[in-house]
Coordinates of C-alpha atoms in Angstrom, one line a residue:
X1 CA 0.0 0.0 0.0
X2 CA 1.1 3.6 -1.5
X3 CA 1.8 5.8 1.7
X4 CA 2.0 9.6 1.7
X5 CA 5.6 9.5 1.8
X6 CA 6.0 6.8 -0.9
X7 CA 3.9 9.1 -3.3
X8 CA 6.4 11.8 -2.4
X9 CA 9.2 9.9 -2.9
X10 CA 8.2 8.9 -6.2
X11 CA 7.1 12.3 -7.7
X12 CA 10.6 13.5 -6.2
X13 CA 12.0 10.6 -8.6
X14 CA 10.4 10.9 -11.6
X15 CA 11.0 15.0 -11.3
X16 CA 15.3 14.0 -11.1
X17 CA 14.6 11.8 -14.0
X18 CA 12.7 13.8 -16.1
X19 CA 15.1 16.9 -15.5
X20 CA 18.4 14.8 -16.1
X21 CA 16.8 14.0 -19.7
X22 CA 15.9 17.5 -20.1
X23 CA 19.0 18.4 -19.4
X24 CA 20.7 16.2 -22.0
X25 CA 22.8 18.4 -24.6
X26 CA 20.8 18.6 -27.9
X27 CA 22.4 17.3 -31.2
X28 CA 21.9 20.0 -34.0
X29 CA 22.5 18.2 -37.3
X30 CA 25.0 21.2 -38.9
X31 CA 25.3 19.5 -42.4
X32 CA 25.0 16.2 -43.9
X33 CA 26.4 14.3 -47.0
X34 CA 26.0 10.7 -49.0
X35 CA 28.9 11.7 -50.7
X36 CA 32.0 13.4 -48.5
X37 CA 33.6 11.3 -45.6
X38 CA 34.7 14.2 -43.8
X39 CA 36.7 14.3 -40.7
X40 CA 37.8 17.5 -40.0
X41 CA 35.9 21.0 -39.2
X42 CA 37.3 25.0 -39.4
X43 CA 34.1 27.5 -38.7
X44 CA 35.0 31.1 -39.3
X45 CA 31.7 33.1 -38.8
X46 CA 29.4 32.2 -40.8
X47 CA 31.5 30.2 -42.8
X48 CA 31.5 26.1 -42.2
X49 CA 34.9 24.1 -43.5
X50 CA 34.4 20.8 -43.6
X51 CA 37.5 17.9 -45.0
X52 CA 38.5 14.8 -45.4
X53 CA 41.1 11.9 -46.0
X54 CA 41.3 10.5 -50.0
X55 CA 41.5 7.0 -48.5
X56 CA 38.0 6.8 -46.8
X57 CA 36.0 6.5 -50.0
X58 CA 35.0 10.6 -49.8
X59 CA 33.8 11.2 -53.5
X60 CA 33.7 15.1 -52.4
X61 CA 36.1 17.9 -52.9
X62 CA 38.8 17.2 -50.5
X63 CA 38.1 20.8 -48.5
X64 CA 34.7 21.6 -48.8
X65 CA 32.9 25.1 -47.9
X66 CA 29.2 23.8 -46.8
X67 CA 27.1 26.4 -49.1
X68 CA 23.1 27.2 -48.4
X69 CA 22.2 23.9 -49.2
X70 CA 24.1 22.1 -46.9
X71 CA 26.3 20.8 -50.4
X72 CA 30.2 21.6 -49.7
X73 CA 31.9 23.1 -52.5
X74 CA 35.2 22.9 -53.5
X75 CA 37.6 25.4 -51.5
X76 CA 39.4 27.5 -52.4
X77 CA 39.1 26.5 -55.8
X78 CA 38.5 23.8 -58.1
X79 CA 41.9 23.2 -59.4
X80 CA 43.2 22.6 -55.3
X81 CA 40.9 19.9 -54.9
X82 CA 41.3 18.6 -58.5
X83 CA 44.4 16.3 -57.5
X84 CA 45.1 13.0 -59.7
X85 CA 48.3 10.8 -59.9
X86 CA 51.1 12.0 -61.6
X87 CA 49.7 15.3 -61.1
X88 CA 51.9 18.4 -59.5
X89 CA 51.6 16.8 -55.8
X90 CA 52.6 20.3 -54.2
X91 CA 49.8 22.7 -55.9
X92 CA 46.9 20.4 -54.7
X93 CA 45.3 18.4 -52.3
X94 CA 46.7 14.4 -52.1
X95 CA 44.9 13.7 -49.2
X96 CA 43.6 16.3 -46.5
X97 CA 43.6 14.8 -43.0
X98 CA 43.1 18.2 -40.9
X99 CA 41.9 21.8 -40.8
X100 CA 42.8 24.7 -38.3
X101 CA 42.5 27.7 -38.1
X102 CA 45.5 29.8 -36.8
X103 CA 43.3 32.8 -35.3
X104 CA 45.3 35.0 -37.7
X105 CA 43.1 35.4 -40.4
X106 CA 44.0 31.7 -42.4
X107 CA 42.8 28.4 -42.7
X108 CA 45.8 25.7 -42.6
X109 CA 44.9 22.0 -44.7
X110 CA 47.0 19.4 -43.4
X111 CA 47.9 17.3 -46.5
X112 CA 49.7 14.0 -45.9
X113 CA 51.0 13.6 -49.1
X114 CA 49.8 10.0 -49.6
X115 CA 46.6 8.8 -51.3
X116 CA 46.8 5.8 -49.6
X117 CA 46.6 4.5 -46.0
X118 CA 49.6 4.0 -44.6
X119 CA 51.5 4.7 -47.9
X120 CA 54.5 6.5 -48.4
X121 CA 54.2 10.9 -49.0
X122 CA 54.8 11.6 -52.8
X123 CA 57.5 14.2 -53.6
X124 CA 56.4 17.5 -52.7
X125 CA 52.4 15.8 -51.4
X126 CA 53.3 16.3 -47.8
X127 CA 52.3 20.0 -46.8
X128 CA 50.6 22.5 -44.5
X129 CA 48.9 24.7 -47.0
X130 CA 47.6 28.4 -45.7
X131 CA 45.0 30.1 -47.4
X132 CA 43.9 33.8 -46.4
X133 CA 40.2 33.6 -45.5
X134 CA 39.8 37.4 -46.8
X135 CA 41.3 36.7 -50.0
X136 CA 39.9 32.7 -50.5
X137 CA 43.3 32.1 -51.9
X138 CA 46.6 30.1 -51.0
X139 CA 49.2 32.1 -49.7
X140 CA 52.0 30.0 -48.6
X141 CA 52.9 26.5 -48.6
X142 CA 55.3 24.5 -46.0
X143 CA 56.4 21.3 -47.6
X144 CA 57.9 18.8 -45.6
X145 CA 60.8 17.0 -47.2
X146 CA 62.1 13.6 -47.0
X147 CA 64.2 14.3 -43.9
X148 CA 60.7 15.4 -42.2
X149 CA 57.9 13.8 -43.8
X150 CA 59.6 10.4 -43.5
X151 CA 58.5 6.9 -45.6
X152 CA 55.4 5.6 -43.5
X153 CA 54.7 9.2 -42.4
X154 CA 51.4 10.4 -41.6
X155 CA 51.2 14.4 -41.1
X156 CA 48.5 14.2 -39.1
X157 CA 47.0 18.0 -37.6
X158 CA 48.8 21.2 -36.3
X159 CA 48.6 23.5 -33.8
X160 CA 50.0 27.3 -33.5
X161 CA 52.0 28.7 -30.8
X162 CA 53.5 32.5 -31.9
X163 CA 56.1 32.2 -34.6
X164 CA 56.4 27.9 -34.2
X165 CA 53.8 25.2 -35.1
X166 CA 53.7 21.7 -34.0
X167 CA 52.7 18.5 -35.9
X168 CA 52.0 15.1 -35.2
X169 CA 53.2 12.5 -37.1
X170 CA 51.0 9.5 -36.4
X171 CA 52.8 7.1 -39.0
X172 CA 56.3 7.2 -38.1
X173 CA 56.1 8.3 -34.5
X174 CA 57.3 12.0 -33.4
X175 CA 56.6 15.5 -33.5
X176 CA 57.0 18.0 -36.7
X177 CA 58.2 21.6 -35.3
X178 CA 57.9 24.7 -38.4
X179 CA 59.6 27.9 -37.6
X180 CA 56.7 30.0 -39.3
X181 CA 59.4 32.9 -39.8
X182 CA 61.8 31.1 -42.0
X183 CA 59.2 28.1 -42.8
X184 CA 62.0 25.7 -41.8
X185 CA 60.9 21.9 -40.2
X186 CA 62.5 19.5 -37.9
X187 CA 61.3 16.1 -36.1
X188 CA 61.5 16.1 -32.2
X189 CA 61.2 13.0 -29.5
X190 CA 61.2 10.4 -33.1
X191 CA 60.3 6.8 -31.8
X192 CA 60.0 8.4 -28.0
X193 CA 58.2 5.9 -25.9
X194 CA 55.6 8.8 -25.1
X195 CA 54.8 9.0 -29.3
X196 CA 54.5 5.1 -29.8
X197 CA 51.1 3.4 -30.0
X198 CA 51.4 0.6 -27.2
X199 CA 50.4 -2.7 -28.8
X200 CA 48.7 -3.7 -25.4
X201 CA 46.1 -0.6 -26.0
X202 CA 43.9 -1.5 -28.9
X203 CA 41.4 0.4 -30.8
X204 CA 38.5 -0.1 -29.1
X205 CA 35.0 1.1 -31.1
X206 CA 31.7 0.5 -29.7
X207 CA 33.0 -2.5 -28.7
X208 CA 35.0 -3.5 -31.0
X209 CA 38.6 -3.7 -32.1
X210 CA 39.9 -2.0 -35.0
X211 CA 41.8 -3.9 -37.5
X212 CA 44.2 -3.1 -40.3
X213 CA 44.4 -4.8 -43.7
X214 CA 46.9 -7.0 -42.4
X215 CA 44.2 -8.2 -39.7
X216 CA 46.3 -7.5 -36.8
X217 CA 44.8 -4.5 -34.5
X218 CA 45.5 -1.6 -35.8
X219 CA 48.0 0.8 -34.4
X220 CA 48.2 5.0 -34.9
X221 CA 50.9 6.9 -33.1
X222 CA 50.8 10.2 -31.8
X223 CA 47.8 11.7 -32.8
X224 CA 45.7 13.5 -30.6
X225 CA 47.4 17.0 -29.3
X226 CA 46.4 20.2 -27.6
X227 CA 48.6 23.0 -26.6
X228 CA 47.9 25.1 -22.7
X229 CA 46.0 27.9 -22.6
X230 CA 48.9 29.6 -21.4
X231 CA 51.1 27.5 -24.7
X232 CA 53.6 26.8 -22.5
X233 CA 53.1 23.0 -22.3
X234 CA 52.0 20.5 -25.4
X235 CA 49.8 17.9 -25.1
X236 CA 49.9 14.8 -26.7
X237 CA 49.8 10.8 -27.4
X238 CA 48.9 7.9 -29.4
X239 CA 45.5 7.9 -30.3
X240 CA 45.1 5.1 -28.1
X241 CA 46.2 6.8 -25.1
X242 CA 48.2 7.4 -22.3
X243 CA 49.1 11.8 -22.8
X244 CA 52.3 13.3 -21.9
X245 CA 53.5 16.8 -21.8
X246 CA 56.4 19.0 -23.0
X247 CA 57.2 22.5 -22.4
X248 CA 57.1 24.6 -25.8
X249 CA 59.7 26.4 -25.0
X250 CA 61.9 23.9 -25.6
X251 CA 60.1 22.5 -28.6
X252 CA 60.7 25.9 -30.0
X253 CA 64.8 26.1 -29.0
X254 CA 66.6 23.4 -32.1
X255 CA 69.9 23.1 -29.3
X256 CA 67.6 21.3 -26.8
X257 CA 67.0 18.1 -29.2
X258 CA 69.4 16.2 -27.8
X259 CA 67.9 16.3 -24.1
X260 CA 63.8 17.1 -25.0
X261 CA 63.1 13.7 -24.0
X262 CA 64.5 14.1 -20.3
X263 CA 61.5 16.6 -20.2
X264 CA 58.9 14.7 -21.4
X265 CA 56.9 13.5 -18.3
X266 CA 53.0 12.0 -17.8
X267 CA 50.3 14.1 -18.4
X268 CA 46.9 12.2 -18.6
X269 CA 45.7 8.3 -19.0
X270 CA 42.9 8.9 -21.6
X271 CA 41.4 6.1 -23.4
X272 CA 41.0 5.7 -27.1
X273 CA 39.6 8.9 -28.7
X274 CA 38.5 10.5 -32.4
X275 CA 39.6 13.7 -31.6
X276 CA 40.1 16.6 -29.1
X277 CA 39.8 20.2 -28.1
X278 CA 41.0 22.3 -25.1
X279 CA 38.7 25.2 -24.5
X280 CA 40.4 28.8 -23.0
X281 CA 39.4 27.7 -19.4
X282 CA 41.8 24.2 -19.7
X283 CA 38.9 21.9 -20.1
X284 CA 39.9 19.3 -22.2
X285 CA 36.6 17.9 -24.8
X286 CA 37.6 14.8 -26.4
X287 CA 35.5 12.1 -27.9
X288 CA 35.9 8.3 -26.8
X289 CA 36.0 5.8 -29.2
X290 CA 34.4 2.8 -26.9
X291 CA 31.5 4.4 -25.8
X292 CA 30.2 7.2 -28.3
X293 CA 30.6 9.6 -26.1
X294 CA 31.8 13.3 -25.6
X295 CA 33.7 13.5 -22.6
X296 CA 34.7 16.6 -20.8
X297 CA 38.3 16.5 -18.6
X298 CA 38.7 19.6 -16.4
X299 CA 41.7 21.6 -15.1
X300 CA 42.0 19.4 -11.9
X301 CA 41.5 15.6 -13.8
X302 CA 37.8 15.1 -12.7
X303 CA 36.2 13.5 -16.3
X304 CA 32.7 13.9 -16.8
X305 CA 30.5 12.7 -20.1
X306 CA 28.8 14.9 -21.8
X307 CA 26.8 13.1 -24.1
X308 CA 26.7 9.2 -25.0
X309 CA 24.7 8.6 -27.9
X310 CA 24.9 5.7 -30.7
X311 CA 25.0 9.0 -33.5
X312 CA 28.5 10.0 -32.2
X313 CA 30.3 6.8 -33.8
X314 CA 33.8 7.6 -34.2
X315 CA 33.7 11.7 -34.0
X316 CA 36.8 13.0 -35.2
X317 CA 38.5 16.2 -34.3
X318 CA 36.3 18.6 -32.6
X319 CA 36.5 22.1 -32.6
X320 CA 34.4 24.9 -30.5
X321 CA 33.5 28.3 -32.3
X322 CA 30.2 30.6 -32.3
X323 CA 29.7 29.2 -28.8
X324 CA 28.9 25.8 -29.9
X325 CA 31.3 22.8 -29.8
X326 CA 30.9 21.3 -33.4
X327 CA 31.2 17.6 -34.1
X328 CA 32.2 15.8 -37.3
X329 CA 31.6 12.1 -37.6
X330 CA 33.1 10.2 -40.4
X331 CA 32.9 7.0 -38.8
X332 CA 36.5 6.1 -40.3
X333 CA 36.0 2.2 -37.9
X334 CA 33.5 1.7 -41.0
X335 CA 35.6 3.0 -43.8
X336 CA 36.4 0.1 -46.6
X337 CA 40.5 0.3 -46.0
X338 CA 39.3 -1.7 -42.5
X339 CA 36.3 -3.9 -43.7
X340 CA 38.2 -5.8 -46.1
X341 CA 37.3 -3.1 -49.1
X342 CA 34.1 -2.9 -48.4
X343 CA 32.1 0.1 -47.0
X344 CA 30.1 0.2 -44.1
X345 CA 29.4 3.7 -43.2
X346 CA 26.0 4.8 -42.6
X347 CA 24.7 7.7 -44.7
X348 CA 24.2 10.1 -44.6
X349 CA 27.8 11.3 -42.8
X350 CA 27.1 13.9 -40.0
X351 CA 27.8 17.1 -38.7
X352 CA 26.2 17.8 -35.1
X353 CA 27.2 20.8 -33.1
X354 CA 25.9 21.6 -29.2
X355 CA 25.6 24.3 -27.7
X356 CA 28.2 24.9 -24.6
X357 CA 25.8 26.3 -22.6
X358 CA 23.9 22.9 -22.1
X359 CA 27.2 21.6 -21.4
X360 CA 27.9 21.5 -17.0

């Protein structure tokens, strides 16, 4: 028999339950495409950039601007996204892995040089290209030679700090440090233990393991990488996880190579993720792999999740503008370089955003 308090008790439940799924951050469906694989996103006001690897499949330009109708177009022209073998590798796009924008007034494509997974750069394919967002045209290239974009390289995304940016290099493991100024590269911390995928961490996807061509689990070196908001320490690891830190300022300084790695020390054990983005405040947003989720890391290492939902299957790399934090999702798990040639990436491929205030 129902008692007064009982009742109480109940309506008090329901109430927490029904508020916790109000409170649930709402997926906005940004753009959407049965064409593109895209797993990178720039916004610049109004403006949505949206990319992606040659490799997956993606019949769409390689950088796409998403026009009215949701349909990227080629950017910044036709010709840059009009690359075919034994074409001129270092005036377009081989195969775009990343977008950024360097809060300078430019959009920088990561281009890896290679239109195959886990093939070699072409000469003159491996390049951070910059184009001026004023002018919609490319005004500088930084190729990376073979004494920086190595055989088995992947040039994987970049970040900015003043006159230096950093790379990741998640085929043949270590860092990529440009010296903006005189456009000048070197590798840091090659084959450091903190760069190296550990076989003993798999891929883990909704459950389940990621596997290469060769049918062993597949392995991607450092990948993931944020920089302080102060800049004065990198983040960074395999994609699989655990992070480790370095201070820039001796990233930036070529006579401290022989002793960066005596500085490398533990930053964070994070588990497989798509991608990553460190807000101004030090919150760390990345998206893990195993459970579809969005997962928010604060300042002192307390990890809550944002969101879990079946939709965010394999986000890749995040990024936070016009107050929202906006979420690409190529599902690259389902991509046919891992299914044996065969596709099986559900259409159409996505881009959600949410809106940070919903975010605790």
């Amino acid at each position: 028999m129902s008692t007064p308090s009982m009742l109480a008790t109940a309506a008090l439940s329901a109430a927490a339950i029904a508020g916790s799924a109000a409170a649930a951050p709402v997926l906005k469906v940004e753009a959407a495409s049965d064409t593109m694989i895209w797993n990178a996103v720039a916004v610049d006001g109004k403006r949505v950039f949206v990319a992606g690897p040659r490799w997956t499949g993606s019949q769409g330009p390689a950088l796409g601007l998403v026009g009215k109708d949701g349909k990227p177009v080629p950017y910044p022209d036709a010709a840059w996204n009009g690359w075919k073998e034994g074409g001129d590798n270092s005036h377009a796009f081989v195969n775009v892995n990343a977008i950024h924008l360097d809060g300078r007034g430019s959009l920088w494509v990561i281009d890896t040089g290679s239109p195959q997974f886990g093939g070699d750069p072409l000469p003159g394919g491996a390049k951070a290209v910059q184009i001026d967002l004023k002018t919609n045209r490319v005004v500088r290239t930084v190729s990376f030679g073979p004494d920086v974009a190595l055989p088995g390289s992947y040039v994987d995304d970049i970040r900015f700090n003043g006159r230096h940016a950093y790379l990741t290099d998640a085929g043949k493991p270590g860092l990529i440090v440009v010296d903006l100024d005189t456009g000048k590269s070197r590798r840091v911390l090659d084959n450091h233990p903190s760069v190296v995928a550990p076989k003993t961490r798999p891929i883990d996807v909704a459950g389940t393991i990621v596997r290469g061509a060769d049918g062993e689990p597949l392995a991607v070196n450092v990948d993931p990488f944020e920089l302080s908001p102060d800049r004065k320490t990198l983040y960074y690891g395999p994609l699989t996880g655990p992070w480790s830190q370095v201070p820039t300022q001796l990233l930036d300084d070529p006579s401290t190579a022989a002793t960066l790695a005596t500085a490398v020390k533990p930053w964070a054990d994070l588990p497989p993720i798509g991608g990553s983005v460190l807000d101004a405040k030090g919150n760390l947003f990345y998206t893990e792999l195993r459970t579809s989720s969005l997962v928010k890391r604060a300042p002192d290492g307390k990890v809550t999740t944002v969101l879990s939902d079946p939709r965010l299957h394999w986000v890749d790399a995040p990024t936070i503008a016009n107050g929202r934090i906006w979420l690409p999702v190529p599902q690259m798990d389902r991509v046919p370089v891992f299914n044996g040639g065969t596709s099986k990436v559900q259409q159409p491929v996505t881009l959600y955003s949410i809106d940070m205030k919903e975010i605790k």
